[in-house]
CSV table of C-alpha atoms in Angstrom, one decimal:
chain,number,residue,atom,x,y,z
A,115,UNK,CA,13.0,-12.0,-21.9
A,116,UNK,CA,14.9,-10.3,-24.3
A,117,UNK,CA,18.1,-8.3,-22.7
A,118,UNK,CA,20.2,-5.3,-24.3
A,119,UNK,CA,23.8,-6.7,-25.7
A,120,UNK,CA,25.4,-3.6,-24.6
A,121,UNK,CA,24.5,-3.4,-21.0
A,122,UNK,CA,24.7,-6.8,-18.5
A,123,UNK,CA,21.6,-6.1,-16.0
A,124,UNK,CA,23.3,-6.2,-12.4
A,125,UNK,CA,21.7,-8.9,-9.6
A,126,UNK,CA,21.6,-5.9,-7.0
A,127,UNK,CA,21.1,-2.3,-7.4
A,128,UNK,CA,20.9,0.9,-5.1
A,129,UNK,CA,17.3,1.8,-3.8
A,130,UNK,CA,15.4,4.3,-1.5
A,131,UNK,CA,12.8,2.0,1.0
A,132,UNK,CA,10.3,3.3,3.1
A,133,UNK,CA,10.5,1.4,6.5
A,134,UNK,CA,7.6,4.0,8.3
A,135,UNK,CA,6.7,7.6,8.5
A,136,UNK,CA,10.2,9.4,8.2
A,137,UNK,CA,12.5,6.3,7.9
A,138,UNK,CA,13.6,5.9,4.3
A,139,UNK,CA,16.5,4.2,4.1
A,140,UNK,CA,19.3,3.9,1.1
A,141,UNK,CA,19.6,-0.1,0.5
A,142,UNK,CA,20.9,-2.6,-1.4
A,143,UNK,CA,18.0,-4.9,-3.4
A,144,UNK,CA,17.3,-7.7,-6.1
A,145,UNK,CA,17.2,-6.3,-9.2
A,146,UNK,CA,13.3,-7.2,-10.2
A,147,UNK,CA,13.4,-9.9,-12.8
A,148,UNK,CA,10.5,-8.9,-15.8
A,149,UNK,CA,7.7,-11.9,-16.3
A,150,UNK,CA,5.5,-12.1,-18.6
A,151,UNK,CA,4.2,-9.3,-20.0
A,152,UNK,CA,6.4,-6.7,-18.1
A,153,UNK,CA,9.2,-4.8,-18.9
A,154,UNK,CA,12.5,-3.9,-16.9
A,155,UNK,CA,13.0,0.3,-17.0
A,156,UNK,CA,17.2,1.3,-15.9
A,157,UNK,CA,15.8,4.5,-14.4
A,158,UNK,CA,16.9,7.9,-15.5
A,159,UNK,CA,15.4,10.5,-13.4
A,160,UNK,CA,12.2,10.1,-10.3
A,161,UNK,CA,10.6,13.6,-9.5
A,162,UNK,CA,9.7,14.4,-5.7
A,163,UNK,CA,6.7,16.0,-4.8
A,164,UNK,CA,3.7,17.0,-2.4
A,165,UNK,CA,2.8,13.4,-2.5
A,166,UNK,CA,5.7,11.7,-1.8
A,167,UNK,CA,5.9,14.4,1.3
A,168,UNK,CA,2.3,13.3,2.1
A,169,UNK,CA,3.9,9.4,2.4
A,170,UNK,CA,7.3,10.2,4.1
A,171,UNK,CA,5.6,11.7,7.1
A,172,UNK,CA,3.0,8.8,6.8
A,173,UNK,CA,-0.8,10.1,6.8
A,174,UNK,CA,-1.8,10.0,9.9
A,175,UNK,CA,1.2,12.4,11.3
A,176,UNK,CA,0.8,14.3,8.0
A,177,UNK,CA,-2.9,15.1,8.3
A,178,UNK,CA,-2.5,15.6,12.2
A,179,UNK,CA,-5.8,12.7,12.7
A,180,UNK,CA,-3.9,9.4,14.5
A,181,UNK,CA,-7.4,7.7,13.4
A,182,UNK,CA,-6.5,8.0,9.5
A,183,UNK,CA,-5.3,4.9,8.1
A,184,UNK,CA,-2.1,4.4,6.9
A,185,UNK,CA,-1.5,6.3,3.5
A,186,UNK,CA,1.1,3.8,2.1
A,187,UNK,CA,2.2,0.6,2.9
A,188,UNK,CA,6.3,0.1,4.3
A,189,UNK,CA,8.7,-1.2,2.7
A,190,UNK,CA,8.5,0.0,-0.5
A,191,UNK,CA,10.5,1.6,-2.9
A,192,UNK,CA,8.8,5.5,-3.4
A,193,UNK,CA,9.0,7.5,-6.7
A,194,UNK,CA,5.9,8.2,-9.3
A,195,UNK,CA,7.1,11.0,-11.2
A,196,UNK,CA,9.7,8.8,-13.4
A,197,UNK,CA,11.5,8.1,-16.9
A,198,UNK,CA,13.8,5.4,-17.7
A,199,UNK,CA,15.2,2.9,-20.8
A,200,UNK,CA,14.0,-0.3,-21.6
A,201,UNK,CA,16.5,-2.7,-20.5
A,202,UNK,CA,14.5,-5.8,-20.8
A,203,UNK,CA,11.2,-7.3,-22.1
A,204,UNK,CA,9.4,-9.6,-23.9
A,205,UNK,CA,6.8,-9.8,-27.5
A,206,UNK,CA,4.0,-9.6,-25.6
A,207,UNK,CA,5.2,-6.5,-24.1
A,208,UNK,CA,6.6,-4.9,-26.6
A,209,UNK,CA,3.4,-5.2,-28.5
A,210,UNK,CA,1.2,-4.1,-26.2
A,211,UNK,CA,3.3,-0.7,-25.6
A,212,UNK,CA,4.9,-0.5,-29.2
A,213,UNK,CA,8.7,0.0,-27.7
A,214,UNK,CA,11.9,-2.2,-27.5
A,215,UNK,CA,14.9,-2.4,-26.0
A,216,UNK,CA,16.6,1.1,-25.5
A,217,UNK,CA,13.3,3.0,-25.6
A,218,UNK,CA,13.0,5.9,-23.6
A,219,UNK,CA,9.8,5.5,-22.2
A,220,UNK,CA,7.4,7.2,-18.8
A,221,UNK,CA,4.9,5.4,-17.4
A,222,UNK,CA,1.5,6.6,-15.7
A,223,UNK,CA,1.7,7.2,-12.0
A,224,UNK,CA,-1.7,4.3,-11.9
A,225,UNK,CA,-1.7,0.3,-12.6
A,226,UNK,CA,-5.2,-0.2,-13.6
A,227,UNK,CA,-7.1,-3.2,-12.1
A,228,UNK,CA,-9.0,-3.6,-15.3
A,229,UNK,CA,-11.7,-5.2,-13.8
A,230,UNK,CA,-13.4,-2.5,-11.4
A,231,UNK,CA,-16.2,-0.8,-12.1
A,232,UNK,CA,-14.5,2.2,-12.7
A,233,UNK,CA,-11.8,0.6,-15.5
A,234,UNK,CA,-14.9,-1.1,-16.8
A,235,UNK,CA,-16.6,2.3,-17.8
A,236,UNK,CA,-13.0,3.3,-18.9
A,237,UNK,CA,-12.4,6.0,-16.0
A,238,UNK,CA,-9.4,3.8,-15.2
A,239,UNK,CA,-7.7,7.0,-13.2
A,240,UNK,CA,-10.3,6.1,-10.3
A,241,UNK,CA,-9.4,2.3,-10.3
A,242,UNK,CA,-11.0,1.3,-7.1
A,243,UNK,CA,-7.7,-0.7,-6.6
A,244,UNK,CA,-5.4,1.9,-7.2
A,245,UNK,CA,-2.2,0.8,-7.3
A,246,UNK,CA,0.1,3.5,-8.0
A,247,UNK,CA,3.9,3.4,-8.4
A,248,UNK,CA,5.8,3.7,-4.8
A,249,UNK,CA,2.7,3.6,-2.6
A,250,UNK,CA,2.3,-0.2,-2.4
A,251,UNK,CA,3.9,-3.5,-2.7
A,252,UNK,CA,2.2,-4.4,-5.6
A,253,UNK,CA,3.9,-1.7,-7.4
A,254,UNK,CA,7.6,-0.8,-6.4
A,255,UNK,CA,8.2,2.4,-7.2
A,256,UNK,CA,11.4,4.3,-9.3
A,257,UNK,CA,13.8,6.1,-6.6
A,258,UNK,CA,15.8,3.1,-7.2
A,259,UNK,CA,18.6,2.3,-10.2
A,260,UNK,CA,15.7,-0.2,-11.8
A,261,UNK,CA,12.0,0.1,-11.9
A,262,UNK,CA,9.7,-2.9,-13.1
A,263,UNK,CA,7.3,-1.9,-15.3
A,264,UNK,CA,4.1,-4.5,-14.9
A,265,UNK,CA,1.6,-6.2,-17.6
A,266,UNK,CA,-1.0,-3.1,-16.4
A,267,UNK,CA,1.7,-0.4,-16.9
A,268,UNK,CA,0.3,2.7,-19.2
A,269,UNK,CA,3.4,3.7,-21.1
A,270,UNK,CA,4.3,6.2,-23.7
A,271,UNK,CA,7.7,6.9,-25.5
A,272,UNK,CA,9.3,10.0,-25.2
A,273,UNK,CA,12.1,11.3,-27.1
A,274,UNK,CA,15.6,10.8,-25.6
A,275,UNK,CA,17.2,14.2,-26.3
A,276,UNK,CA,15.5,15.6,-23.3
A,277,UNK,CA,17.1,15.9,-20.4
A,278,UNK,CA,15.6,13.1,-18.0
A,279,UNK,CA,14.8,15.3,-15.3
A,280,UNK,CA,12.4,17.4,-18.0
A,281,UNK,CA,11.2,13.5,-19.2
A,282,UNK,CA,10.7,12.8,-15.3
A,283,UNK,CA,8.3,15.8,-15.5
A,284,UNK,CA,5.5,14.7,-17.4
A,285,UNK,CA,4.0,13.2,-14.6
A,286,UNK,CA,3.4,16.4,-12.9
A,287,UNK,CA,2.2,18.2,-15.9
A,288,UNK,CA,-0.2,15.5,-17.2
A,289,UNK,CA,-1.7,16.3,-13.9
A,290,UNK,CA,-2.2,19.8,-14.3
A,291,UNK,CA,-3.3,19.2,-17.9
A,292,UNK,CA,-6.1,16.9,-16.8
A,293,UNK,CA,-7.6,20.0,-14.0
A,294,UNK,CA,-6.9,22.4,-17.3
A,295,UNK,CA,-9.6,19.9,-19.1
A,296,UNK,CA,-11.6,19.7,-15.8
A,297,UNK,CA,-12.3,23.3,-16.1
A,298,UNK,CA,-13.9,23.2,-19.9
A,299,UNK,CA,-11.9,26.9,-20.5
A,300,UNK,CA,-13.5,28.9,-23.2
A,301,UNK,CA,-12.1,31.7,-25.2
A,302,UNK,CA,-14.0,33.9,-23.8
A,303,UNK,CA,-12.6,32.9,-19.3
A,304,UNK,CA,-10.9,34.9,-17.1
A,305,UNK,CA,-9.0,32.3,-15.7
A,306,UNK,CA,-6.9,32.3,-12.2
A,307,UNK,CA,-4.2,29.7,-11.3
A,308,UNK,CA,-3.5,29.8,-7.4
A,309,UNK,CA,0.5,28.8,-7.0
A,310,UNK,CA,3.0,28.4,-9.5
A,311,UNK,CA,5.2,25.2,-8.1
A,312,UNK,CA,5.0,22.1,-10.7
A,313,UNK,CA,1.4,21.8,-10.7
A,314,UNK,CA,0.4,25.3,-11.2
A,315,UNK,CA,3.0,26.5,-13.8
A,316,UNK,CA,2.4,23.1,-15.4
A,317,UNK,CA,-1.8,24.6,-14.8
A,318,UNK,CA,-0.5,28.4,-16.1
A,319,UNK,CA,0.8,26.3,-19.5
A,320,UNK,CA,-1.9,24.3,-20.3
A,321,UNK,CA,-4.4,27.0,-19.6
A,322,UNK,CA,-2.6,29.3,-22.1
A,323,UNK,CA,-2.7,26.9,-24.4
A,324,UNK,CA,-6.6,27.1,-24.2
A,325,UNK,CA,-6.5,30.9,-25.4
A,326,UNK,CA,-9.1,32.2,-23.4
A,327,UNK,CA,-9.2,36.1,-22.9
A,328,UNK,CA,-6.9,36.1,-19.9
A,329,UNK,CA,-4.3,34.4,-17.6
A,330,UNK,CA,-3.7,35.6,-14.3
A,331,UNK,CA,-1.5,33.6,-11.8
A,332,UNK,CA,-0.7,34.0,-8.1
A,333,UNK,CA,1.6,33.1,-5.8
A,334,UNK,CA,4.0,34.9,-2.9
A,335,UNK,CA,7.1,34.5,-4.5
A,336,UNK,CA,8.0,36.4,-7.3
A,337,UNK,CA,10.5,34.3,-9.2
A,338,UNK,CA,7.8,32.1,-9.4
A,339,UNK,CA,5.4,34.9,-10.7
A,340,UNK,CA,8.5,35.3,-13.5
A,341,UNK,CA,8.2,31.7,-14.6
A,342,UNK,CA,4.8,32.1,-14.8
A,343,UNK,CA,4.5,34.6,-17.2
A,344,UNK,CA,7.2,32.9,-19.0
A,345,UNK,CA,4.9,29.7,-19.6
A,346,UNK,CA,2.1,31.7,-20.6
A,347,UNK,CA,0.4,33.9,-18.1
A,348,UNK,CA,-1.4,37.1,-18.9
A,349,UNK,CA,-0.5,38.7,-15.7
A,350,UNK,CA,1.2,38.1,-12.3
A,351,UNK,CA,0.0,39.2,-8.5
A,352,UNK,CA,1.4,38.6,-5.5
A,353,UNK,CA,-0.7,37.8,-2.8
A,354,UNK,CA,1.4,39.4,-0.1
A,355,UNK,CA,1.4,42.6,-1.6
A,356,UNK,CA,-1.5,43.1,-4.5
A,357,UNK,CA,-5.1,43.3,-4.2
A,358,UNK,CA,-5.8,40.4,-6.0
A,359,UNK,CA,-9.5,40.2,-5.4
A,360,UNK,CA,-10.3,43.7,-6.2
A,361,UNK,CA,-7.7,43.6,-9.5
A,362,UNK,CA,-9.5,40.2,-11.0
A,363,UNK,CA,-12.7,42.1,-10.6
A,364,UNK,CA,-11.4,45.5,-11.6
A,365,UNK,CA,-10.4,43.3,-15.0
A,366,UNK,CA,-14.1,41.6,-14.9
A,367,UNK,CA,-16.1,44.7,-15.0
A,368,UNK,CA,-16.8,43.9,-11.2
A,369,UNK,CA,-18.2,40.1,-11.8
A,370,UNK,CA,-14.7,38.0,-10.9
A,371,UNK,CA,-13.1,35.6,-12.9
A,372,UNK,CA,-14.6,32.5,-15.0
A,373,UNK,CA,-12.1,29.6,-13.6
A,374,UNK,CA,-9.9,29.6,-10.9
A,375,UNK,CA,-7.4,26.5,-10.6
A,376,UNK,CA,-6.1,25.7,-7.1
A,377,UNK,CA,-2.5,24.3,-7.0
A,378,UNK,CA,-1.0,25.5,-3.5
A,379,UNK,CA,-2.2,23.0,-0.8
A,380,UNK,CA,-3.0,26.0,1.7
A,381,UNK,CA,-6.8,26.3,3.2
A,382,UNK,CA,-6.6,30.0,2.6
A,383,UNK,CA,-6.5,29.3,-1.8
A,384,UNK,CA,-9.8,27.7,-1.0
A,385,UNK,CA,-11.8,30.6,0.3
A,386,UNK,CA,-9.6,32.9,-2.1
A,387,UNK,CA,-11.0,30.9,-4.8
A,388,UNK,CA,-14.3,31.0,-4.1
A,389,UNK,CA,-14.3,34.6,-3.7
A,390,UNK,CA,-12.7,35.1,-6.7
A,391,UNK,CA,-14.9,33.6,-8.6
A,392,UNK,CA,-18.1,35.1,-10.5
A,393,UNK,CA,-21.7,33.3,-10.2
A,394,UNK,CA,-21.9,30.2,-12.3
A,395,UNK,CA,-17.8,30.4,-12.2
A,396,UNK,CA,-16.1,26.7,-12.4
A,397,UNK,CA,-13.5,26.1,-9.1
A,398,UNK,CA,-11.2,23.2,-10.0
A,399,UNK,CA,-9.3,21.3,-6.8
A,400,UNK,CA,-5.9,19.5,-7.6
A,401,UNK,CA,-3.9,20.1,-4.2
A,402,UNK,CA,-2.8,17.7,-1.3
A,403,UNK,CA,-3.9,19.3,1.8
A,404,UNK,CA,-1.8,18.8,5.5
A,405,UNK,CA,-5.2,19.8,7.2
A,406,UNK,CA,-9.0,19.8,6.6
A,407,UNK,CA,-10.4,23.2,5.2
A,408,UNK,CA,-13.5,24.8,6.1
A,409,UNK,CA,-15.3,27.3,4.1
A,410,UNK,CA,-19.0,28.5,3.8
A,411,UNK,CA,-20.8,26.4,1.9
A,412,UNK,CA,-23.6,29.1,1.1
A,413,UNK,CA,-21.0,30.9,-1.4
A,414,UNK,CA,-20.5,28.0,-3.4
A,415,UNK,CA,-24.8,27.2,-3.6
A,416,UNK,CA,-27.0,30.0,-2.7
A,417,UNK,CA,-24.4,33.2,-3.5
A,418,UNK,CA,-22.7,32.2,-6.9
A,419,UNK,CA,-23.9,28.4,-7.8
A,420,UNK,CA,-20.4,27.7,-8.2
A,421,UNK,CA,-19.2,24.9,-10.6
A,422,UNK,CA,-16.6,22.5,-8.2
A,423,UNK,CA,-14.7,19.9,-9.2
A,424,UNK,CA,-11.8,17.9,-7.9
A,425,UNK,CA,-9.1,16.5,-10.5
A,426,UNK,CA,-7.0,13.2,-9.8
A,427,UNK,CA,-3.9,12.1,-12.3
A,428,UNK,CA,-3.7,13.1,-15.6
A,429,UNK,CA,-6.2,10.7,-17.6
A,430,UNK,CA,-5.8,11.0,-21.1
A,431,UNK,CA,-3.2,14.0,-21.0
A,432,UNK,CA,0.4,12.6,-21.0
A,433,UNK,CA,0.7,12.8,-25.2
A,434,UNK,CA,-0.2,16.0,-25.3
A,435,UNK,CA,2.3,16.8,-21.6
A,436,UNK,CA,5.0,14.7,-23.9
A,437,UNK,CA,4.3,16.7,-26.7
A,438,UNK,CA,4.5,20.2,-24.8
A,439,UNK,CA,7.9,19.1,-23.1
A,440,UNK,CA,9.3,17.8,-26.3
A,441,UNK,CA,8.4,21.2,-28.0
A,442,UNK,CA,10.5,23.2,-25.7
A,443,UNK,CA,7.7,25.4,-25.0
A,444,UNK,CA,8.3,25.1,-21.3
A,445,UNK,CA,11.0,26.8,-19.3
A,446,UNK,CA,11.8,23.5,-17.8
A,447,UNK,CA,15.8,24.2,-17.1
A,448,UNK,CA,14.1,26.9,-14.9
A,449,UNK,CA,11.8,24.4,-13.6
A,450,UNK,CA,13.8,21.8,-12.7
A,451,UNK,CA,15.8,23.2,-10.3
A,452,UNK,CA,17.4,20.8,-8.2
A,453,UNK,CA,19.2,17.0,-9.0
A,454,UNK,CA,20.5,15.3,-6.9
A,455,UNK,CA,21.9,11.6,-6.7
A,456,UNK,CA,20.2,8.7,-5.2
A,457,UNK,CA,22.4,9.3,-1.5
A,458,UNK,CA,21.1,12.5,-1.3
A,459,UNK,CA,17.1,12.1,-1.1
A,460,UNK,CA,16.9,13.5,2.5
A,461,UNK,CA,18.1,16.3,1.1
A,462,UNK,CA,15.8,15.7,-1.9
A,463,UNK,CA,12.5,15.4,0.4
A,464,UNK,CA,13.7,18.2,2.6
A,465,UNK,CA,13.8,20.7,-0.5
A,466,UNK,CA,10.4,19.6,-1.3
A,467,UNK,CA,9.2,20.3,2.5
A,468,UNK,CA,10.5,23.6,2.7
A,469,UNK,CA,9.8,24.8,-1.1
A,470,UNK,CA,11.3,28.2,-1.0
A,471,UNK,CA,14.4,26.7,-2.0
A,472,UNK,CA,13.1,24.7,-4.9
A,473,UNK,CA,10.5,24.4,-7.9
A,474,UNK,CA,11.0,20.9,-9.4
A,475,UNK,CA,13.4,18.3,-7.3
A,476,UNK,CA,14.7,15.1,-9.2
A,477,UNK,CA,17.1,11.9,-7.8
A,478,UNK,CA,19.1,10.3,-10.8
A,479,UNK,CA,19.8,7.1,-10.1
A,480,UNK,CA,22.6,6.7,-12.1
């Protein structure tokens, strides 16, 4: 193990634990000691979102079925959305992920199993294990002043000029980059992103970056609407008070649009969607739903033959979400809202729940 001269790792740091649903509790751990292979991260800045919610509440209580398994196991330090500095590793480390000591660095949300069938054919985002930072044992997560990074870590630099709550975001917007690629968006789409938190603005971006004829974004709030146009959309509605159905296909010539990209979480985007949409349109599902949705299957098959796929991490997309945050291309001091220190994740996880309050909440550790 090779350890930074300037900075004397501690033997105990500060850390969020999960004990069960709704009892997180600020405590005092080991620092993790690196092995072979892994790497110690001092951690910079851990996003907050829809997932961690999804945990805090547990799943059972979230998804309102007592019959669902437990979504995460307790006693665990949460956080996947994270960026640190290498404080400690060793050559076989450092040349698997080509950094050193003092490298800024973010690591995918998964650990790949390797072995699956699933890492096998190289769609390692499905790993039928699936361990993923904060969620399990196996893979302590960041809302904590150190984060072990282990052997099956997928880790990229990024530049240390940005702010680490923008670093802490590529997380988020790899995800929304991977449902962009999910769609296949050609010049030529119409394309509607339902919600502009994280995901959807993050969705709005990556979309515009596709050039297609037309960007058109939704959402009830309308500083939201104003951050989406300024990371790329066409044009704004909001669903409390616009028409949006009848304005997408006033813009169509009557048909709807070509791709509609659902980022919200609510049951109603679903139907909106699919009613949106133009035969032989493409629906693409990234949310975390509180409750089952039900819809009528004959508009998807026998009315429009819609295209509908789900989306899950962001596989293949965190150079080019590194690249697009270290561009400044985002509005990200607009995005980033709120952060806070380690004592305050209640509050933290409570600004996440309500989300009027909020866009993008980070904890810094330190």
């Amino acid at each position: 193990m090779q350890q930074s001269e300037n900075d004397d790792i501690p033997q105990r740091m500060r850390a969020v634990v999960s004990y069960g649903p709704e009892d997180y509790r600020l405590t005092d751990l080991p620092v993790p000691r690196p092995g072979p292979g892994e790497a110690l991260l001092r951690v910079a800045a851990v996003g907050i979102c829809a997932s961690d919610l999804k945990c805090y509440h547990g799943a059972a209580k979230f998804w309102g079925d007592e019959s669902r398994p437990a979504w995460a196991e307790t006693e665990v330090v949460p956080g996947h959305e994270f960026v640190g500095d290498i404080v400690a590793l060793d050559d076989e480390a450092r040349a698997r992920w080509g950094v050193d000591v003092g490298d800024r660095v973010v690591a995918e949300q998964i650990l790949p199993c390797g072995q699956c069938r699933y890492c096998e054919r190289g769609q390692y985002w499905m790993c039928a294990v699936h361990d993923i930072f904060g969620f399990k044992r196996a893979a302590m997560g960041a809302m904590a002043e150190y984060v072990l990074l282990p052997a099956r870590s997928l880790v990229h630099p990024i530049s240390a000029s940005v702010p680490p709550a923008h670093a802490a975001f590529a997380e988020p917007l790899s995800c929304a980059l991977h449902a962009v690629e999910r769609a296949g968006i050609t010049f030529d789409d119409v394309v509607v992103v339902a919600g502009c938190g994280p995901i959807g603005l993050g969705m709005v971006a990556g979309a515009a970056a596709k050039n297609p004829a037309k960007v058109i974004a939704l959402d009830m709030a309308d500083d939201k609407l104003a951050l989406a146009r300024a990371c790329g959309a066409d044009l704004t509605l909001n669903i409390n008070r616009d028409d949006v159905v009848g304005t997408v296909r006033e813009l169509t010539g009557g048909y709807g649009a070509d791709v509609y990209l659902e980022g919200t979480g609510h049951p109603s985007a679903v139907l909106q969607g699919l009613n949106l949409l133009r035969k032989l349109g493409t629906y693409v599902e990234y949310s975390v739903f509180g409750s089952d949705v039900t819809v009528d299957w004959s508009i998807i098959s026998d009315d429009k033959e819609l295209d509908v796929r789900g989306a899950h991490l962001g596989p293949h997309c965190w150079p080019a979400a590194i690249r697009m945050i270290e561009s400044g291309r985002l509005p990200l001091e607009r995005i980033c809202t709120h952060q806070l220190p380690l004592d305050r994740f209640q509050e933290g996880l409570d600004l996440v729940a309500d989300g009027s309050a909020s866009i993008k909440v980070s904890l810094l550790p330190r």
